[in-house]
Amino acid sequence: MTNQISRRRQTAKPTAHTGEPTNGPLTAEELQLAVRNHSMPLEALREDVTPPGLHYVLTHFDIPFIDADAWHLRIGGAVQRAVEINLRALRRDPAISIPITLECAGNGRSLLRPRPLSQPWRLEGVGTAVWTGVPLAYLLAQAGVDEDAIEVVFTGADAGIQGGVRQKYGRSLPIKEAMRPDVVLAYEMNGRDLPPQHGFPLRLVVPGWYGMASVKWLESIQVVTHPFDGFQQSVAYRYQKDADDAGAPVTRIKVRSLMVPPGIPDFFTRNRVLSAGPVMLKGRAWSGEGSVARVEVGIDGKWMPAHLGHPAGPFAWCEWTFPWVADRGEHELACRATDSTGSMQPLEQVWNYQGMGNNAVQRVKVNVE
């Protein structure tokens, strides 16, 4: 019997999470993940650019501490010339700076019922920064991509075990996406060297895609002629109905808007209290699939159009504002965005097994005194 159990464990299909989704309270493991990672306080939505210490962070394994003087990036595989370059040489290459909103694919997971077991994000797994570095397409052109190449694989220095699989964090992009002029190998965030938690000394940043594509602590790039089947590509970050469903890959960010909660909070419950009278509701909206076309604000179920500002770039969030005269009593505020493709945020969460891409409208209950 022991041997049979052992064989079953060895041949079991790897899964992205440990345990089935639950309706129970947060587990000790989820709380441990929540302590290691952190979300962006919603009041930081007031800023066009998120300071690094407020920008969301998700680290799968340990933060590797890398000696920048000894570090080098290797580019190989299906290329005409293998490339090895250090940070000093990389900084001499042509550079771009681009404002990009990054959002974790699991943002909103803890609001699902039943709740998938992983990092228990609520709504704040997001941030916008100005990333500076070398366009990936420039270095791929230097290496000369073979005609039969189909994907580019990015491997970080962070190592660990997930789903029983020992691995370094790795993801791939289709050649067409990798050759976009705005995909950047970034060595600066908001004009300064990358902080350790954000991928020092070099990370990939993929505009419009959920954050899992933007591999941190980058150490190698491999151009391949076959689909990459690493764990973070073929097992994690999938839209699945259940554990046995192969699912569809998570790619671009779904349209979303968030509101700065008005008034002041109760320390423990975070319930909002504000004074009666005029108040300017404000927030941000973004989408990886198209520009934001419209934001509506809901006051007790009645939807009205908000005023849209201008984003700092095609992949940066845009500000929205809405003047409201608050009368005394309990109210529910909400916001929803629509992008240029016609996609609109759903009123309710759409459940999936890994808790990915959940972009239902935010609801904020307030007590007006």
mmCIF file of C-alpha atoms in Angstrom:
data_model
loop_
_atom_site.group_PDB
_atom_site.id
_atom_site.type_symbol
_atom_site.label_atom_id
_atom_site.label_comp_id
_atom_site.label_asym_id
_atom_site.label_seq_id
_atom_site.Cartn_x
_atom_site.Cartn_y
_atom_site.Cartn_z
ATOM 1 C CA MET A 1 0.000 0.000 0.000
ATOM 2 C CA THR A 2 2.838 2.411 0.824
ATOM 3 C CA ASN A 3 4.411 1.877 -2.612
ATOM 4 C CA GLN A 4 1.062 2.480 -4.330
ATOM 5 C CA ILE A 5 0.633 5.758 -2.463
ATOM 6 C CA SER A 6 4.182 6.757 -3.373
ATOM 7 C CA ARG A 7 3.615 5.996 -7.055
ATOM 8 C CA ARG A 8 0.388 7.975 -7.109
ATOM 9 C CA ARG A 9 2.146 10.977 -5.602
ATOM 10 C CA GLN A 10 4.938 10.786 -8.146
ATOM 11 C CA THR A 11 2.571 10.651 -11.106
ATOM 12 C CA ALA A 12 0.057 13.200 -9.781
ATOM 13 C CA LYS A 13 -0.589 16.140 -12.075
ATOM 14 C CA PRO A 14 1.098 19.312 -10.746
ATOM 15 C CA THR A 15 -1.337 21.990 -9.648
ATOM 16 C CA ALA A 16 -0.752 25.686 -9.069
ATOM 17 C CA HIS A 17 -2.309 25.704 -5.589
ATOM 18 C CA THR A 18 -2.331 23.470 -2.536
ATOM 19 C CA GLY A 19 -5.813 22.334 -1.566
ATOM 20 C CA GLU A 20 -9.235 22.898 -3.034
ATOM 21 C CA PRO A 21 -10.985 26.293 -2.968
ATOM 22 C CA THR A 22 -12.659 26.959 0.371
ATOM 23 C CA ASN A 23 -15.434 28.989 1.982
ATOM 24 C CA GLY A 24 -13.591 28.927 5.290
ATOM 25 C CA PRO A 25 -11.488 31.607 6.977
ATOM 26 C CA LEU A 26 -8.042 32.583 5.700
ATOM 27 C CA THR A 27 -5.497 29.866 6.346
ATOM 28 C CA ALA A 28 -2.142 30.310 8.082
ATOM 29 C CA GLU A 29 -0.425 29.724 4.732
ATOM 30 C CA GLU A 30 -2.440 32.497 3.052
ATOM 31 C CA LEU A 31 -1.657 34.907 5.888
ATOM 32 C CA GLN A 32 2.024 34.026 5.542
ATOM 33 C CA LEU A 33 1.889 34.897 1.834
ATOM 34 C CA ALA A 34 0.014 38.117 2.600
ATOM 35 C CA VAL A 35 2.762 39.191 5.008
ATOM 36 C CA ARG A 36 5.552 38.501 2.493
ATOM 37 C CA ASN A 37 3.803 40.325 -0.357
ATOM 38 C CA HIS A 38 2.001 43.639 -0.214
ATOM 39 C CA SER A 39 -0.684 45.587 -2.005
ATOM 40 C CA MET A 40 -0.950 49.238 -2.996
ATOM 41 C CA PRO A 41 -3.019 51.320 -0.530
ATOM 42 C CA LEU A 42 -6.014 52.618 -2.452
ATOM 43 C CA GLU A 43 -5.272 56.190 -1.389
ATOM 44 C CA ALA A 44 -2.181 55.922 -3.635
ATOM 45 C CA LEU A 45 -4.568 56.041 -6.613
ATOM 46 C CA ARG A 46 -4.270 59.806 -6.251
ATOM 47 C CA GLU A 47 -0.778 59.627 -7.765
ATOM 48 C CA ASP A 48 -0.090 59.384 -11.501
ATOM 49 C CA VAL A 49 3.022 57.365 -10.655
ATOM 50 C CA THR A 50 3.186 54.964 -7.714
ATOM 51 C CA PRO A 51 6.241 55.248 -5.426
ATOM 52 C CA PRO A 52 8.148 51.929 -5.357
ATOM 53 C CA GLY A 53 7.349 51.362 -1.679
ATOM 54 C CA LEU A 54 3.604 51.615 -2.387
ATOM 55 C CA HIS A 55 3.565 49.674 -5.679
ATOM 56 C CA TYR A 56 2.218 46.131 -5.271
ATOM 57 C CA VAL A 57 4.726 43.307 -4.870
ATOM 58 C CA LEU A 58 4.273 39.591 -5.513
ATOM 59 C CA THR A 59 7.315 37.371 -4.970
ATOM 60 C CA HIS A 60 6.841 33.663 -5.623
ATOM 61 C CA PHE A 61 9.939 32.410 -3.842
ATOM 62 C CA ASP A 62 12.795 34.311 -2.097
ATOM 63 C CA ILE A 63 14.125 37.685 -3.203
ATOM 64 C CA PRO A 64 17.564 36.902 -4.666
ATOM 65 C CA PHE A 65 20.308 39.307 -3.675
ATOM 66 C CA ILE A 66 22.491 39.822 -6.734
ATOM 67 C CA ASP A 67 25.927 41.404 -7.098
ATOM 68 C CA ALA A 68 25.351 43.858 -9.954
ATOM 69 C CA ASP A 69 29.077 43.975 -10.775
ATOM 70 C CA ALA A 70 29.192 40.200 -11.331
ATOM 71 C CA TRP A 71 25.766 39.905 -12.978
ATOM 72 C CA HIS A 72 25.341 39.300 -16.709
ATOM 73 C CA LEU A 73 22.458 38.491 -19.035
ATOM 74 C CA ARG A 74 22.675 35.593 -21.482
ATOM 75 C CA ILE A 75 20.679 35.509 -24.736
ATOM 76 C CA GLY A 76 20.774 32.259 -26.693
ATOM 77 C CA GLY A 77 18.797 29.456 -28.275
ATOM 78 C CA ALA A 78 17.417 29.889 -31.796
ATOM 79 C CA VAL A 79 19.537 32.937 -32.607
ATOM 80 C CA GLN A 80 22.340 33.608 -35.055
ATOM 81 C CA ARG A 81 24.670 35.042 -32.392
ATOM 82 C CA ALA A 82 24.614 34.238 -28.688
ATOM 83 C CA VAL A 83 24.900 37.367 -26.557
ATOM 84 C CA GLU A 84 26.267 37.857 -23.056
ATOM 85 C CA ILE A 85 26.097 41.363 -21.643
ATOM 86 C CA ASN A 86 26.738 42.949 -18.250
ATOM 87 C CA LEU A 87 24.817 45.782 -16.647
ATOM 88 C CA ARG A 88 27.373 48.451 -17.495
ATOM 89 C CA ALA A 89 27.255 47.575 -21.203
ATOM 90 C CA LEU A 90 23.457 47.300 -21.124
ATOM 91 C CA ARG A 91 23.184 50.842 -19.789
ATOM 92 C CA ARG A 92 25.117 52.079 -22.842
ATOM 93 C CA ASP A 93 22.502 50.671 -25.230
ATOM 94 C CA PRO A 94 19.557 52.775 -26.513
ATOM 95 C CA ALA A 95 16.992 53.214 -23.740
ATOM 96 C CA ILE A 96 13.324 54.093 -23.402
ATOM 97 C CA SER A 97 11.223 55.242 -20.434
ATOM 98 C CA ILE A 98 7.577 54.217 -20.423
ATOM 99 C CA PRO A 99 4.774 54.553 -17.805
ATOM 100 C CA ILE A 100 3.087 51.182 -17.348
ATOM 101 C CA THR A 101 0.308 49.970 -15.074
ATOM 102 C CA LEU A 102 1.024 46.478 -13.767
ATOM 103 C CA GLU A 103 -1.651 44.385 -12.070
ATOM 104 C CA CYS A 104 -1.370 40.960 -10.498
ATOM 105 C CA ALA A 105 -3.433 38.345 -12.342
ATOM 106 C CA GLY A 106 -4.816 37.167 -8.985
ATOM 107 C CA ASN A 107 -6.094 40.594 -7.943
ATOM 108 C CA GLY A 108 -9.541 40.141 -6.364
ATOM 109 C CA ARG A 109 -8.979 36.441 -5.570
ATOM 110 C CA SER A 110 -9.934 36.622 -1.888
ATOM 111 C CA LEU A 111 -13.382 38.014 -2.799
ATOM 112 C CA LEU A 112 -14.332 34.831 -4.667
ATOM 113 C CA ARG A 113 -16.619 32.207 -3.136
ATOM 114 C CA PRO A 114 -15.312 29.586 -2.778
ATOM 115 C CA ARG A 115 -11.859 31.162 -2.418
ATOM 116 C CA PRO A 116 -8.896 29.670 -4.316
ATOM 117 C CA LEU A 117 -5.882 29.157 -2.051
ATOM 118 C CA SER A 118 -2.988 31.438 -2.953
ATOM 119 C CA GLN A 119 -1.950 35.053 -2.314
ATOM 120 C CA PRO A 120 -5.219 36.480 -0.866
ATOM 121 C CA TRP A 121 -5.455 39.734 -2.805
ATOM 122 C CA ARG A 122 -8.489 41.953 -2.387
ATOM 123 C CA LEU A 123 -8.397 44.807 -4.940
ATOM 124 C CA GLU A 124 -5.056 46.510 -4.423
ATOM 125 C CA GLY A 125 -2.611 44.290 -6.380
ATOM 126 C CA VAL A 126 -1.718 47.075 -8.812
ATOM 127 C CA GLY A 127 0.597 50.035 -9.377
ATOM 128 C CA THR A 128 1.928 52.343 -12.086
ATOM 129 C CA ALA A 129 5.608 53.136 -12.541
ATOM 130 C CA VAL A 130 7.898 54.637 -15.154
ATOM 131 C CA TRP A 131 10.216 51.848 -16.296
ATOM 132 C CA THR A 132 13.509 52.685 -18.002
ATOM 133 C CA GLY A 133 15.679 50.259 -19.913
ATOM 134 C CA VAL A 134 16.577 48.709 -23.248
ATOM 135 C CA PRO A 135 13.820 47.620 -25.654
ATOM 136 C CA LEU A 136 13.812 43.824 -25.784
ATOM 137 C CA ALA A 137 13.434 43.998 -29.575
ATOM 138 C CA TYR A 138 16.764 45.831 -29.827
ATOM 139 C CA LEU A 139 18.706 43.036 -28.114
ATOM 140 C CA LEU A 140 16.855 40.333 -30.033
ATOM 141 C CA ALA A 141 17.794 42.101 -33.255
ATOM 142 C CA GLN A 142 21.430 42.151 -32.109
ATOM 143 C CA ALA A 143 21.269 38.391 -31.565
ATOM 144 C CA GLY A 144 19.384 37.705 -34.829
ATOM 145 C CA VAL A 145 16.276 35.596 -34.243
ATOM 146 C CA ASP A 146 16.001 32.456 -36.394
ATOM 147 C CA GLU A 147 13.064 32.264 -38.809
ATOM 148 C CA ASP A 148 11.600 29.147 -37.172
ATOM 149 C CA ALA A 149 11.537 30.672 -33.664
ATOM 150 C CA ILE A 150 8.086 30.891 -32.076
ATOM 151 C CA GLU A 151 8.631 32.016 -28.468
ATOM 152 C CA VAL A 152 11.096 33.776 -26.192
ATOM 153 C CA VAL A 153 11.668 32.295 -22.708
ATOM 154 C CA PHE A 154 12.681 34.491 -19.760
ATOM 155 C CA THR A 155 14.190 32.971 -16.626
ATOM 156 C CA GLY A 156 14.699 34.757 -13.327
ATOM 157 C CA ALA A 157 17.174 34.057 -10.538
ATOM 158 C CA ASP A 158 14.391 33.335 -8.009
ATOM 159 C CA ALA A 159 14.142 29.607 -7.265
ATOM 160 C CA GLY A 160 11.792 27.441 -5.258
ATOM 161 C CA ILE A 161 9.201 24.690 -5.314
ATOM 162 C CA GLN A 162 5.589 25.026 -6.425
ATOM 163 C CA GLY A 163 3.149 22.236 -7.129
ATOM 164 C CA GLY A 164 5.895 19.807 -6.115
ATOM 165 C CA VAL A 165 8.090 21.084 -8.970
ATOM 166 C CA ARG A 166 11.558 22.501 -8.248
ATOM 167 C CA GLN A 167 12.090 25.448 -10.582
ATOM 168 C CA LYS A 168 13.396 28.893 -11.350
ATOM 169 C CA TYR A 169 10.614 31.310 -12.212
ATOM 170 C CA GLY A 170 10.229 31.287 -15.984
ATOM 171 C CA ARG A 171 7.728 32.571 -18.530
ATOM 172 C CA SER A 172 7.590 32.927 -22.303
ATOM 173 C CA LEU A 173 6.154 35.378 -24.818
ATOM 174 C CA PRO A 174 5.187 34.710 -28.440
ATOM 175 C CA ILE A 175 7.724 36.171 -30.857
ATOM 176 C CA LYS A 176 5.210 38.769 -32.034
ATOM 177 C CA GLU A 177 4.734 40.084 -28.485
ATOM 178 C CA ALA A 178 8.448 39.943 -27.676
ATOM 179 C CA MET A 179 9.264 42.072 -30.733
ATOM 180 C CA ARG A 180 6.916 44.905 -29.754
ATOM 181 C CA PRO A 181 8.864 48.178 -29.441
ATOM 182 C CA ASP A 182 7.473 48.914 -25.959
ATOM 183 C CA VAL A 183 8.524 45.681 -24.197
ATOM 184 C CA VAL A 184 11.425 46.770 -22.021
ATOM 185 C CA LEU A 185 14.309 45.200 -20.114
ATOM 186 C CA ALA A 186 14.170 47.649 -17.230
ATOM 187 C CA TYR A 187 16.990 48.599 -14.886
ATOM 188 C CA GLU A 188 15.277 51.681 -13.421
ATOM 189 C CA MET A 189 11.914 52.285 -11.747
ATOM 190 C CA ASN A 190 10.766 55.904 -11.460
ATOM 191 C CA GLY A 191 14.238 57.158 -12.359
ATOM 192 C CA ARG A 192 16.190 55.086 -9.818
ATOM 193 C CA ASP A 193 17.807 51.645 -9.791
ATOM 194 C CA LEU A 194 15.288 48.854 -9.329
ATOM 195 C CA PRO A 195 14.655 48.095 -5.650
ATOM 196 C CA PRO A 196 15.484 44.477 -4.694
ATOM 197 C CA GLN A 197 11.808 43.484 -4.439
ATOM 198 C CA HIS A 198 11.097 44.850 -7.924
ATOM 199 C CA GLY A 199 13.742 42.810 -9.722
ATOM 200 C CA PHE A 200 17.194 44.385 -9.276
ATOM 201 C CA PRO A 201 19.334 44.560 -11.336
ATOM 202 C CA LEU A 202 17.157 43.822 -14.414
ATOM 203 C CA ARG A 203 13.593 42.771 -15.095
ATOM 204 C CA LEU A 204 11.289 42.341 -18.031
ATOM 205 C CA VAL A 205 8.244 44.639 -18.225
ATOM 206 C CA VAL A 206 5.480 43.687 -20.683
ATOM 207 C CA PRO A 207 2.970 46.536 -21.176
ATOM 208 C CA GLY A 208 -0.671 45.462 -21.158
ATOM 209 C CA TRP A 209 -0.055 41.981 -19.705
ATOM 210 C CA TYR A 210 -0.745 40.876 -16.166
ATOM 211 C CA GLY A 211 2.308 41.052 -13.919
ATOM 212 C CA MET A 212 3.277 37.369 -14.143
ATOM 213 C CA ALA A 213 4.733 38.046 -17.629
ATOM 214 C CA SER A 214 7.174 40.678 -16.332
ATOM 215 C CA VAL A 215 9.885 38.320 -15.062
ATOM 216 C CA LYS A 216 12.069 39.824 -12.301
ATOM 217 C CA TRP A 217 15.763 39.256 -11.489
ATOM 218 C CA LEU A 218 16.289 38.316 -15.111
ATOM 219 C CA GLU A 219 19.308 36.107 -15.826
ATOM 220 C CA SER A 220 18.670 34.489 -19.223
ATOM 221 C CA ILE A 221 16.654 34.851 -22.426
ATOM 222 C CA GLN A 222 16.234 31.833 -24.700
ATOM 223 C CA VAL A 223 14.621 31.960 -28.129
ATOM 224 C CA VAL A 224 12.891 28.623 -28.803
ATOM 225 C CA THR A 225 11.284 26.790 -31.729
ATOM 226 C CA HIS A 226 8.705 24.955 -29.605
ATOM 227 C CA PRO A 227 6.147 26.082 -27.013
ATOM 228 C CA PHE A 228 7.580 26.577 -23.534
ATOM 229 C CA ASP A 229 5.988 24.205 -21.015
ATOM 230 C CA GLY A 230 7.494 25.449 -17.749
ATOM 231 C CA PHE A 231 5.347 25.354 -14.616
ATOM 232 C CA GLN A 232 4.495 29.053 -14.541
ATOM 233 C CA GLN A 233 3.368 28.823 -18.157
ATOM 234 C CA SER A 234 1.552 25.495 -18.455
ATOM 235 C CA VAL A 235 0.253 24.905 -14.902
ATOM 236 C CA ALA A 236 0.056 28.266 -13.130
ATOM 237 C CA TYR A 237 -1.658 31.343 -14.553
ATOM 238 C CA ARG A 238 -4.456 29.535 -16.340
ATOM 239 C CA TYR A 239 -8.195 30.189 -16.498
ATOM 240 C CA GLN A 240 -9.461 26.801 -15.262
ATOM 241 C CA LYS A 241 -12.928 25.472 -14.450
ATOM 242 C CA ASP A 242 -11.462 22.889 -12.059
ATOM 243 C CA ALA A 243 -8.197 21.111 -11.239
ATOM 244 C CA ASP A 244 -8.506 18.733 -14.211
ATOM 245 C CA ASP A 245 -9.168 21.465 -16.770
ATOM 246 C CA ALA A 246 -6.093 22.402 -18.847
ATOM 247 C CA GLY A 247 -7.554 25.885 -19.054
ATOM 248 C CA ALA A 248 -6.614 28.874 -21.161
ATOM 249 C CA PRO A 249 -3.536 31.039 -20.557
ATOM 250 C CA VAL A 250 -3.759 34.328 -18.678
ATOM 251 C CA THR A 251 -2.432 37.123 -20.886
ATOM 252 C CA ARG A 252 -3.646 40.730 -21.096
ATOM 253 C CA ILE A 253 -5.094 42.802 -18.259
ATOM 254 C CA LYS A 254 -8.883 43.008 -18.210
ATOM 255 C CA VAL A 255 -10.525 46.419 -17.956
ATOM 256 C CA ARG A 256 -10.807 47.685 -14.375
ATOM 257 C CA SER A 257 -11.447 50.845 -12.370
ATOM 258 C CA LEU A 258 -10.839 51.565 -8.696
ATOM 259 C CA MET A 259 -11.958 54.381 -6.420
ATOM 260 C CA VAL A 260 -10.086 56.186 -3.668
ATOM 261 C CA PRO A 261 -12.350 55.389 -0.688
ATOM 262 C CA PRO A 262 -13.741 58.773 0.414
ATOM 263 C CA GLY A 263 -13.798 60.082 3.972
ATOM 264 C CA ILE A 264 -11.885 58.491 6.823
ATOM 265 C CA PRO A 265 -11.649 54.818 7.844
ATOM 266 C CA ASP A 266 -12.348 52.929 11.022
ATOM 267 C CA PHE A 267 -8.998 51.418 12.039
ATOM 268 C CA PHE A 268 -10.122 47.795 12.332
ATOM 269 C CA THR A 269 -13.042 47.413 9.899
ATOM 270 C CA ARG A 270 -11.916 50.047 7.350
ATOM 271 C CA ASN A 271 -15.550 51.200 7.177
ATOM 272 C CA ARG A 272 -15.729 54.726 5.718
ATOM 273 C CA VAL A 273 -17.202 57.797 7.392
ATOM 274 C CA LEU A 274 -17.583 61.211 5.753
ATOM 275 C CA SER A 275 -19.418 64.473 6.263
ATOM 276 C CA ALA A 276 -22.521 65.440 4.334
ATOM 277 C CA GLY A 277 -22.088 67.835 1.439
ATOM 278 C CA PRO A 278 -20.034 68.085 -1.753
ATOM 279 C CA VAL A 279 -17.278 65.496 -2.237
ATOM 280 C CA MET A 280 -15.154 64.764 -5.286
ATOM 281 C CA LEU A 281 -14.988 61.035 -5.924
ATOM 282 C CA LYS A 282 -11.887 60.028 -7.842
ATOM 283 C CA GLY A 283 -9.939 57.000 -8.953
ATOM 284 C CA ARG A 284 -8.091 55.337 -11.833
ATOM 285 C CA ALA A 285 -9.055 53.053 -14.704
ATOM 286 C CA TRP A 286 -6.964 50.886 -17.052
ATOM 287 C CA SER A 287 -7.061 48.007 -19.530
ATOM 288 C CA GLY A 288 -4.456 45.937 -21.315
ATOM 289 C CA GLU A 289 -6.762 45.270 -24.250
ATOM 290 C CA GLY A 290 -7.591 48.832 -25.313
ATOM 291 C CA SER A 291 -7.816 52.395 -24.091
ATOM 292 C CA VAL A 292 -10.348 53.299 -21.399
ATOM 293 C CA ALA A 293 -13.427 54.655 -23.160
ATOM 294 C CA ARG A 294 -15.785 55.280 -20.249
ATOM 295 C CA VAL A 295 -16.046 55.138 -16.455
ATOM 296 C CA GLU A 296 -19.360 55.175 -14.646
ATOM 297 C CA VAL A 297 -19.933 55.797 -10.955
ATOM 298 C CA GLY A 298 -22.751 54.045 -9.148
ATOM 299 C CA ILE A 299 -24.507 55.758 -6.238
ATOM 300 C CA ASP A 300 -26.876 53.316 -4.542
ATOM 301 C CA GLY A 301 -27.326 51.437 -7.828
ATOM 302 C CA LYS A 302 -27.795 54.456 -10.100
ATOM 303 C CA TRP A 303 -25.002 54.771 -12.706
ATOM 304 C CA MET A 304 -23.728 58.119 -13.978
ATOM 305 C CA PRO A 305 -20.776 59.039 -16.237
ATOM 306 C CA ALA A 306 -17.510 60.199 -14.690
ATOM 307 C CA HIS A 307 -15.055 62.661 -16.222
ATOM 308 C CA LEU A 308 -11.968 60.995 -17.729
ATOM 309 C CA GLY A 309 -8.495 62.484 -17.630
ATOM 310 C CA HIS A 310 -5.638 61.720 -20.003
ATOM 311 C CA PRO A 311 -3.280 58.816 -19.276
ATOM 312 C CA ALA A 312 0.468 59.400 -19.246
ATOM 313 C CA GLY A 313 0.855 56.688 -21.892
ATOM 314 C CA PRO A 314 -1.083 54.010 -23.768
ATOM 315 C CA PHE A 315 -0.450 51.438 -21.013
ATOM 316 C CA ALA A 316 -0.819 53.721 -17.987
ATOM 317 C CA TRP A 317 -3.980 54.201 -15.965
ATOM 318 C CA CYS A 318 -6.113 57.304 -16.426
ATOM 319 C CA GLU A 319 -7.709 59.420 -13.731
ATOM 320 C CA TRP A 320 -11.463 59.740 -13.397
ATOM 321 C CA THR A 321 -13.457 62.152 -11.221
ATOM 322 C CA PHE A 322 -17.119 62.495 -10.233
ATOM 323 C CA PRO A 323 -18.684 65.282 -8.095
ATOM 324 C CA TRP A 324 -21.182 63.960 -5.540
ATOM 325 C CA VAL A 325 -23.323 65.762 -3.022
ATOM 326 C CA ALA A 326 -23.479 63.285 -0.136
ATOM 327 C CA ASP A 327 -26.626 63.261 1.969
ATOM 328 C CA ARG A 328 -26.806 61.682 5.411
ATOM 329 C CA GLY A 329 -27.232 57.971 5.742
ATOM 330 C CA GLU A 330 -25.708 54.742 4.462
ATOM 331 C CA HIS A 331 -24.670 54.620 0.789
ATOM 332 C CA GLU A 332 -22.996 52.157 -1.554
ATOM 333 C CA LEU A 333 -20.587 53.618 -4.087
ATOM 334 C CA ALA A 334 -19.245 51.717 -7.089
ATOM 335 C CA CYS A 335 -17.287 52.312 -10.296
ATOM 336 C CA ARG A 336 -17.020 50.426 -13.553
ATOM 337 C CA ALA A 337 -14.967 50.986 -16.682
ATOM 338 C CA THR A 338 -15.445 50.136 -20.355
ATOM 339 C CA ASP A 339 -12.538 49.987 -22.802
ATOM 340 C CA SER A 340 -12.288 50.689 -26.530
ATOM 341 C CA THR A 341 -12.938 47.027 -27.385
ATOM 342 C CA GLY A 342 -16.362 47.274 -25.720
ATOM 343 C CA SER A 343 -15.363 45.157 -22.701
ATOM 344 C CA MET A 344 -17.055 46.304 -19.485
ATOM 345 C CA GLN A 345 -16.398 45.282 -15.915
ATOM 346 C CA PRO A 346 -18.944 42.727 -14.676
ATOM 347 C CA LEU A 347 -21.140 43.522 -11.694
ATOM 348 C CA GLU A 348 -20.279 40.184 -10.086
ATOM 349 C CA GLN A 349 -17.084 38.138 -9.906
ATOM 350 C CA VAL A 350 -16.627 35.449 -12.569
ATOM 351 C CA TRP A 351 -15.265 32.390 -10.740
ATOM 352 C CA ASN A 352 -12.346 30.287 -11.915
ATOM 353 C CA TYR A 353 -10.245 27.674 -10.150
ATOM 354 C CA GLN A 354 -7.050 29.724 -9.753
ATOM 355 C CA GLY A 355 -8.837 33.014 -9.101
ATOM 356 C CA MET A 356 -7.383 34.813 -12.108
ATOM 357 C CA GLY A 357 -8.467 37.973 -13.915
ATOM 358 C CA ASN A 358 -11.331 38.862 -11.587
ATOM 359 C CA ASN A 359 -12.295 42.417 -12.511
ATOM 360 C CA ALA A 360 -15.746 42.845 -10.973
ATOM 361 C CA VAL A 361 -16.741 46.351 -9.906
ATOM 362 C CA GLN A 362 -15.470 47.726 -6.624
ATOM 363 C CA ARG A 363 -18.135 48.562 -4.040
ATOM 364 C CA VAL A 364 -17.504 50.979 -1.173
ATOM 365 C CA LYS A 365 -19.997 51.381 1.655
ATOM 366 C CA VAL A 366 -19.948 54.777 3.361
ATOM 367 C CA ASN A 367 -21.708 56.312 6.342
ATOM 368 C CA VAL A 368 -22.442 59.995 5.761
ATOM 369 C CA GLU A 369 -22.910 61.975 8.980
#
